[in-house]
Coordinates of C-alpha atoms (C1' of nucleotides) in Angstrom, one line a residue:
Chain A
M228 CA 52.4 226.2 115.5
E229 CA 51.6 229.8 114.9
E230 CA 51.6 232.0 117.9
A231 CA 48.0 233.2 117.5
A232 CA 46.8 229.6 117.5
A233 CA 49.0 228.8 120.5
L234 CA 47.7 231.8 122.3
L235 CA 44.1 230.8 121.8
K236 CA 44.8 227.3 123.1
Q237 CA 46.7 228.5 126.0
K238 CA 43.6 230.5 127.0
G239 CA 41.4 227.4 126.7
L240 CA 39.8 228.7 123.4
K241 CA 39.4 226.8 120.3
V242 CA 41.3 227.4 117.1
T243 CA 38.6 227.5 114.4
P244 CA 38.8 228.4 110.7
Q245 CA 36.6 231.5 111.3
R246 CA 38.9 232.8 114.0
L247 CA 42.0 232.4 111.9
A248 CA 40.4 233.8 108.8
I249 CA 39.3 237.0 110.7
L250 CA 42.7 237.4 112.3
N251 CA 44.6 236.9 109.0
L252 CA 42.4 239.3 107.2
L253 CA 43.1 241.9 109.8
R254 CA 46.8 241.2 109.7
N255 CA 46.9 241.5 105.9
T256 CA 45.2 244.8 105.5
K257 CA 45.9 248.4 106.4
E258 CA 42.2 249.4 106.0
H259 CA 40.9 249.1 109.6
P260 CA 37.7 247.4 108.5
T261 CA 34.4 247.3 110.4
A262 CA 32.7 244.0 111.5
E263 CA 30.4 244.4 108.5
T264 CA 33.3 244.8 106.1
I265 CA 35.1 241.8 107.5
Y266 CA 31.9 239.8 107.2
K267 CA 31.5 240.7 103.5
K268 CA 35.1 240.1 102.6
L269 CA 35.0 236.6 104.1
A270 CA 31.6 235.8 102.6
S271 CA 33.1 234.1 99.6
D272 CA 35.4 231.9 101.6
F273 CA 32.9 231.3 104.4
P274 CA 29.4 231.6 102.9
T275 CA 27.7 230.2 106.0
M276 CA 29.5 232.4 108.6
S277 CA 27.1 234.7 110.4
L278 CA 27.7 238.3 111.4
A279 CA 27.2 237.3 115.0
T280 CA 30.3 235.0 114.7
V281 CA 32.3 237.9 113.4
Y282 CA 31.4 240.0 116.4
K283 CA 32.0 237.2 118.8
T284 CA 35.3 236.4 117.3
L285 CA 36.4 240.1 117.3
E286 CA 35.5 240.2 121.0
V287 CA 37.6 237.1 121.7
L288 CA 40.6 238.4 119.7
K289 CA 40.3 241.7 121.4
N290 CA 40.2 240.2 124.9
I291 CA 43.4 238.1 124.3
G292 CA 45.1 241.2 122.9
L293 CA 45.6 240.1 119.3
I294 CA 43.6 243.0 117.9
Q295 CA 42.3 246.4 119.0
E296 CA 39.0 248.2 118.5
L297 CA 39.0 251.7 117.1
N298 CA 36.3 254.3 117.3
V299 CA 36.8 256.9 114.7
G300 CA 33.4 258.4 115.4
E301 CA 31.3 256.7 112.6
G302 CA 28.7 254.8 114.5
S303 CA 30.5 251.5 114.1
F304 CA 33.8 250.2 115.3
R305 CA 36.8 249.5 113.2
Y306 CA 39.4 246.8 114.0
D307 CA 43.1 246.7 113.8
A308 CA 45.7 243.9 114.2
N309 CA 48.2 246.5 115.3
T310 CA 47.7 246.5 119.0
N311 CA 49.9 249.4 119.9
S312 CA 47.6 252.2 120.9
H313 CA 49.2 254.3 118.2
P314 CA 47.7 257.6 116.8
H315 CA 45.4 257.5 113.8
L316 CA 45.0 259.9 110.9
V317 CA 41.6 260.0 109.4
C318 CA 41.0 261.6 106.0
L319 CA 37.8 263.7 105.9
G320 CA 37.8 263.5 102.1
C321 CA 38.0 259.8 101.4
G322 CA 37.5 258.3 104.9
K323 CA 40.6 256.3 104.9
V324 CA 42.3 255.7 108.3
E325 CA 46.1 255.7 108.4
D326 CA 48.6 255.0 111.2
L327 CA 51.0 257.4 112.8
D328 CA 54.4 256.2 114.1
E329 CA 54.9 254.8 117.5
S330 CA 57.8 257.3 117.9
V331 CA 55.4 260.2 117.4
L332 CA 53.2 258.6 120.1
Q333 CA 56.0 258.6 122.6
N334 CA 56.5 262.3 122.1
L335 CA 52.8 263.0 122.5
I336 CA 52.6 261.0 125.7
E337 CA 55.6 262.8 127.2
E338 CA 54.0 266.1 126.5
V339 CA 50.8 265.0 128.3
K340 CA 52.6 263.6 131.3
K341 CA 54.2 267.0 131.9
H342 CA 50.7 268.4 132.5
T343 CA 48.7 265.9 134.5
D344 CA 48.8 263.8 137.7
Y345 CA 47.0 260.9 136.1
K346 CA 48.8 257.6 135.7
L347 CA 48.5 257.1 132.0
V348 CA 47.7 253.6 130.7
E349 CA 46.7 254.0 127.1
Q350 CA 45.2 256.5 124.7
K351 CA 43.0 256.8 121.7
L352 CA 44.2 259.5 119.4
Y353 CA 42.5 260.5 116.1
F354 CA 43.7 263.4 114.0
Y355 CA 41.3 264.4 111.2
G356 CA 42.3 266.2 108.1
Y357 CA 42.8 265.8 104.4
C358 CA 45.3 263.4 102.8
P359 CA 47.6 264.7 100.0
A360 CA 45.3 263.3 97.3
C361 CA 42.2 264.8 98.7
Q362 CA 43.9 268.2 99.2
K363 CA 44.7 268.1 95.5
K364 CA 41.1 267.3 94.6
L365 CA 39.8 270.2 96.7
S366 CA 42.1 272.8 95.2
N367 CA 40.9 272.0 91.6
Chain B
M198 CA 20.1 289.2 124.4
E199 CA 22.4 286.4 125.3
E200 CA 24.7 285.4 122.5
A201 CA 23.4 281.8 122.3
A202 CA 19.8 283.0 121.7
A203 CA 21.1 285.6 119.2
L204 CA 23.0 282.9 117.3
L205 CA 20.0 280.6 117.1
K206 CA 17.9 283.4 115.7
Q207 CA 20.5 284.5 113.3
K208 CA 20.5 280.9 111.9
G209 CA 16.7 281.0 111.5
L210 CA 16.2 278.7 114.5
K211 CA 13.9 279.2 117.3
V212 CA 14.8 279.9 120.9
T213 CA 12.9 277.4 122.9
P214 CA 13.0 276.7 126.7
Q215 CA 14.3 273.2 125.9
R216 CA 17.2 274.4 123.9
L217 CA 18.2 277.0 126.4
A218 CA 17.9 274.4 129.3
I219 CA 20.1 271.9 127.5
L220 CA 22.7 274.5 126.6
N221 CA 22.8 275.9 130.1
L222 CA 23.1 272.5 131.7
L223 CA 26.1 271.8 129.5
R224 CA 27.6 275.1 130.3
N225 CA 27.3 274.6 134.0
T226 CA 28.8 271.2 134.3
K227 CA 32.2 269.7 133.9
E228 CA 30.8 266.2 133.6
H229 CA 30.5 265.7 129.9
P230 CA 27.1 264.1 130.1
T231 CA 25.4 261.8 127.6
A232 CA 22.0 262.5 126.0
E233 CA 20.4 260.1 128.4
T234 CA 22.0 261.8 131.4
I235 CA 20.9 265.2 130.2
Y236 CA 17.4 263.9 129.7
K237 CA 17.2 262.6 133.2
K238 CA 18.7 265.8 134.8
L239 CA 16.1 267.9 133.1
A240 CA 13.2 265.6 133.7
S241 CA 12.2 267.4 136.9
D242 CA 12.1 270.8 135.2
F243 CA 10.7 269.6 131.9
P244 CA 8.7 266.5 132.7
T245 CA 7.2 266.3 129.2
M246 CA 10.4 266.7 127.2
S247 CA 11.2 263.6 125.2
L248 CA 14.6 262.0 124.6
A249 CA 14.1 262.7 120.9
T250 CA 14.0 266.4 121.6
V251 CA 17.3 266.1 123.6
Y252 CA 18.9 264.4 120.6
K253 CA 17.5 266.9 118.1
T254 CA 18.6 269.8 120.2
L255 CA 22.1 268.4 120.7
E256 CA 22.3 268.0 116.9
V257 CA 21.2 271.7 116.4
L258 CA 23.6 273.0 119.1
K259 CA 26.4 271.0 117.6
N260 CA 25.8 272.2 114.1
I261 CA 25.9 275.9 115.1
G262 CA 29.1 275.3 117.1
L263 CA 27.8 275.8 120.6
I264 CA 28.7 272.4 121.8
Q265 CA 30.8 269.4 120.7
E266 CA 30.2 265.7 120.7
L267 CA 32.7 263.4 122.4
N268 CA 33.3 259.7 121.8
V269 CA 35.2 258.3 124.7
G270 CA 34.5 254.8 123.5
E271 CA 31.5 253.9 125.6
G272 CA 28.8 253.2 123.0
S273 CA 27.1 256.5 123.6
F274 CA 28.2 260.1 122.9
R275 CA 29.0 262.6 125.5
Y276 CA 28.5 266.4 125.1
D277 CA 30.6 269.3 126.0
A278 CA 29.9 273.1 125.9
N279 CA 33.7 273.7 125.5
T280 CA 34.0 273.6 121.8
N281 CA 37.7 273.7 121.5
S282 CA 38.8 270.2 120.3
H283 CA 40.9 269.9 123.4
P284 CA 42.4 266.6 124.7
H285 CA 40.5 264.6 127.3
L286 CA 41.7 262.6 130.2
V287 CA 39.5 259.6 131.1
C288 CA 39.8 257.9 134.5
L289 CA 39.6 254.1 134.2
G290 CA 38.8 253.9 137.8
C291 CA 35.8 256.2 138.3
G292 CA 34.9 257.0 134.7
K293 CA 35.2 260.7 135.0
V294 CA 36.3 262.7 132.0
E295 CA 38.5 265.8 132.5
D296 CA 39.9 268.3 130.1
L297 CA 43.5 269.0 129.2
D298 CA 44.7 272.4 128.4
E299 CA 44.5 274.1 125.0
S300 CA 48.2 274.9 125.3
V301 CA 49.0 271.2 125.6
L302 CA 47.0 270.6 122.5
Q303 CA 49.0 273.1 120.5
N304 CA 52.2 271.2 121.3
L305 CA 50.6 267.9 120.4
I306 CA 49.5 269.2 117.0
E307 CA 52.9 270.6 116.3
E308 CA 54.5 267.2 116.9
V309 CA 52.0 265.5 114.6
K310 CA 52.4 268.1 111.8
K311 CA 56.1 267.3 111.7
H312 CA 55.4 263.7 110.7
T313 CA 52.5 263.9 108.2
D314 CA 51.5 265.4 104.9
Y315 CA 47.9 265.6 105.9
K316 CA 46.3 269.0 106.2
L317 CA 45.0 268.7 109.8
V318 CA 41.6 270.1 110.6
E319 CA 40.7 268.8 114.0
Q320 CA 41.4 266.0 116.4
K321 CA 39.8 263.8 119.0
L322 CA 42.3 262.9 121.7
Y323 CA 41.6 260.7 124.7
F324 CA 44.2 259.7 127.2
Y325 CA 43.1 256.9 129.6
G326 CA 44.6 256.3 133.0
Y327 CA 43.9 256.7 136.8
C328 CA 43.2 259.9 138.5
P329 CA 45.1 260.7 141.7
A330 CA 42.2 259.6 143.9
C331 CA 41.8 256.3 142.1
Q332 CA 45.6 255.7 142.2
K333 CA 45.4 256.0 146.0
K334 CA 42.5 253.5 146.2
L335 CA 44.4 251.0 144.1
S336 CA 47.5 251.1 146.2
N337 CA 45.5 250.3 149.4
Chain C
dC3 C1' -0.2 283.3 110.7
dT4 C1' 3.3 280.2 109.5
dA5 C1' 7.7 278.2 109.8
dT6 C1' 9.8 275.7 113.0
dC7 C1' 9.7 272.6 117.3
dT8 C1' 8.1 269.2 120.3
dG9 C1' 6.7 264.8 121.8
dC10 C1' 5.3 260.4 120.7
dA11 C1' 5.9 256.1 118.5
dA12 C1' 7.9 253.6 115.1
dA13 C1' 12.1 252.7 112.4
dT14 C1' 17.0 252.2 112.0
dG15 C1' 21.7 250.4 112.4
dT16 C1' 25.0 248.2 115.2
dT17 C1' 26.1 245.1 118.5
dT18 C1' 24.6 241.4 121.8
dT19 C1' 22.3 237.3 123.4
dG20 C1' 19.9 232.6 123.8
dC21 C1' 19.8 228.4 122.2
dA22 C1' 20.0 224.3 119.3
dT23 C1' 23.3 222.2 116.4
dG24 C1' 28.0 221.5 114.9
dT25 C1' 33.1 221.1 115.6
dC26 C1' 37.6 220.9 117.8
dC27 C1' 40.7 218.4 120.6
Chain D
dG285 C1' 32.7 212.6 124.5
dG286 C1' 32.5 216.9 126.3
dA287 C1' 33.5 221.7 126.2
dC288 C1' 33.4 225.3 123.4
dA289 C1' 31.9 227.6 118.8
dT290 C1' 28.9 228.6 115.3
dG291 C1' 24.7 230.2 113.1
dC292 C1' 20.3 231.7 113.3
dA293 C1' 16.8 234.6 115.0
dA294 C1' 15.4 237.6 118.4
dA295 C1' 16.7 241.2 121.7
dA296 C1' 18.9 245.2 123.2
dC297 C1' 20.8 249.7 122.8
dA298 C1' 21.7 254.3 121.1
dT299 C1' 20.2 257.2 117.8
dT300 C1' 17.1 258.9 114.0
dT301 C1' 12.9 259.8 111.6
dG302 C1' 7.9 260.9 110.4
dC303 C1' 4.2 263.2 111.6
dA304 C1' 0.3 265.6 114.1
dG305 C1' -0.3 269.0 117.3
dA306 C1' 2.0 273.0 119.8
dT307 C1' 4.7 277.3 120.0
dA308 C1' 7.9 281.1 118.8
dG309 C1' 8.3 285.3 116.4

DNA sequence: CTATCTGCAAATGTTTTGCATGTCC
DNA sequence: GGACATGCAAAACATTTGCAGATAG
């Protein structure tokens, strides 16, 4: 059995088609979609699924650590199957959200540790700027 | 005249008691309050002020660069009269939000620049952990 | 005097909740 | 069969908007 299904069972949660579909969608995209986006993308395969189910499922998946919730500052959350709390790069031109390397993160954390007494647990890091394509558009 | 008042006028905006009160409150606290918190704190001095006015004022102050909006990931925004996009340190124990130095920020940005083609404009950086006081409580 | 603000109430958009029905195991 | 999930509609929030009356300049 797949580990996601196994993990759900182990927590006393049921393995439903909706849960697997949402998790797979997140695992197969680099887009960091919102609940609404996920709902629309799955509408053709699951015409009867409600938005409430998407939210409830995202909550469950988040709680068992299979996905993470991102807050880029847009008024709605985005979701990511990469659960490392890695830094994100948000393009102010086209709105896309990319990932930065785990190795970069380690260097950032080291720098912060030098300057604080806090015991660091996690972080949410968003860098905003213009991607190469949008830079080109702007200079035209 | 104070520079805040001057800046408002220069932008064709009016200098009202509500605007000054909200700005002063933000300047005299390190708490990074939410709109709701600001509203309650000013209720005694401005009993007739509405929450909508707080929001509209925060929007105005943000637009002219006198304050910044923070999104710590709580479902509501916090506001800060320190307009450097400096990193924040959030205590998971007591919920307080502290600032990290501008100098730390420069080092963090340098590190990210090494690893991306994006033209960086700003950033929102939140590190979560336990402050010294909360660490002590936990170890008891 | 007139453009801009304020305060109220209603609207909006996202997310959550309650509950009856359906489904996994 | 029984616990847990789903789907619907309604509720709950934070935030925004429209507009009539108030106020700054």
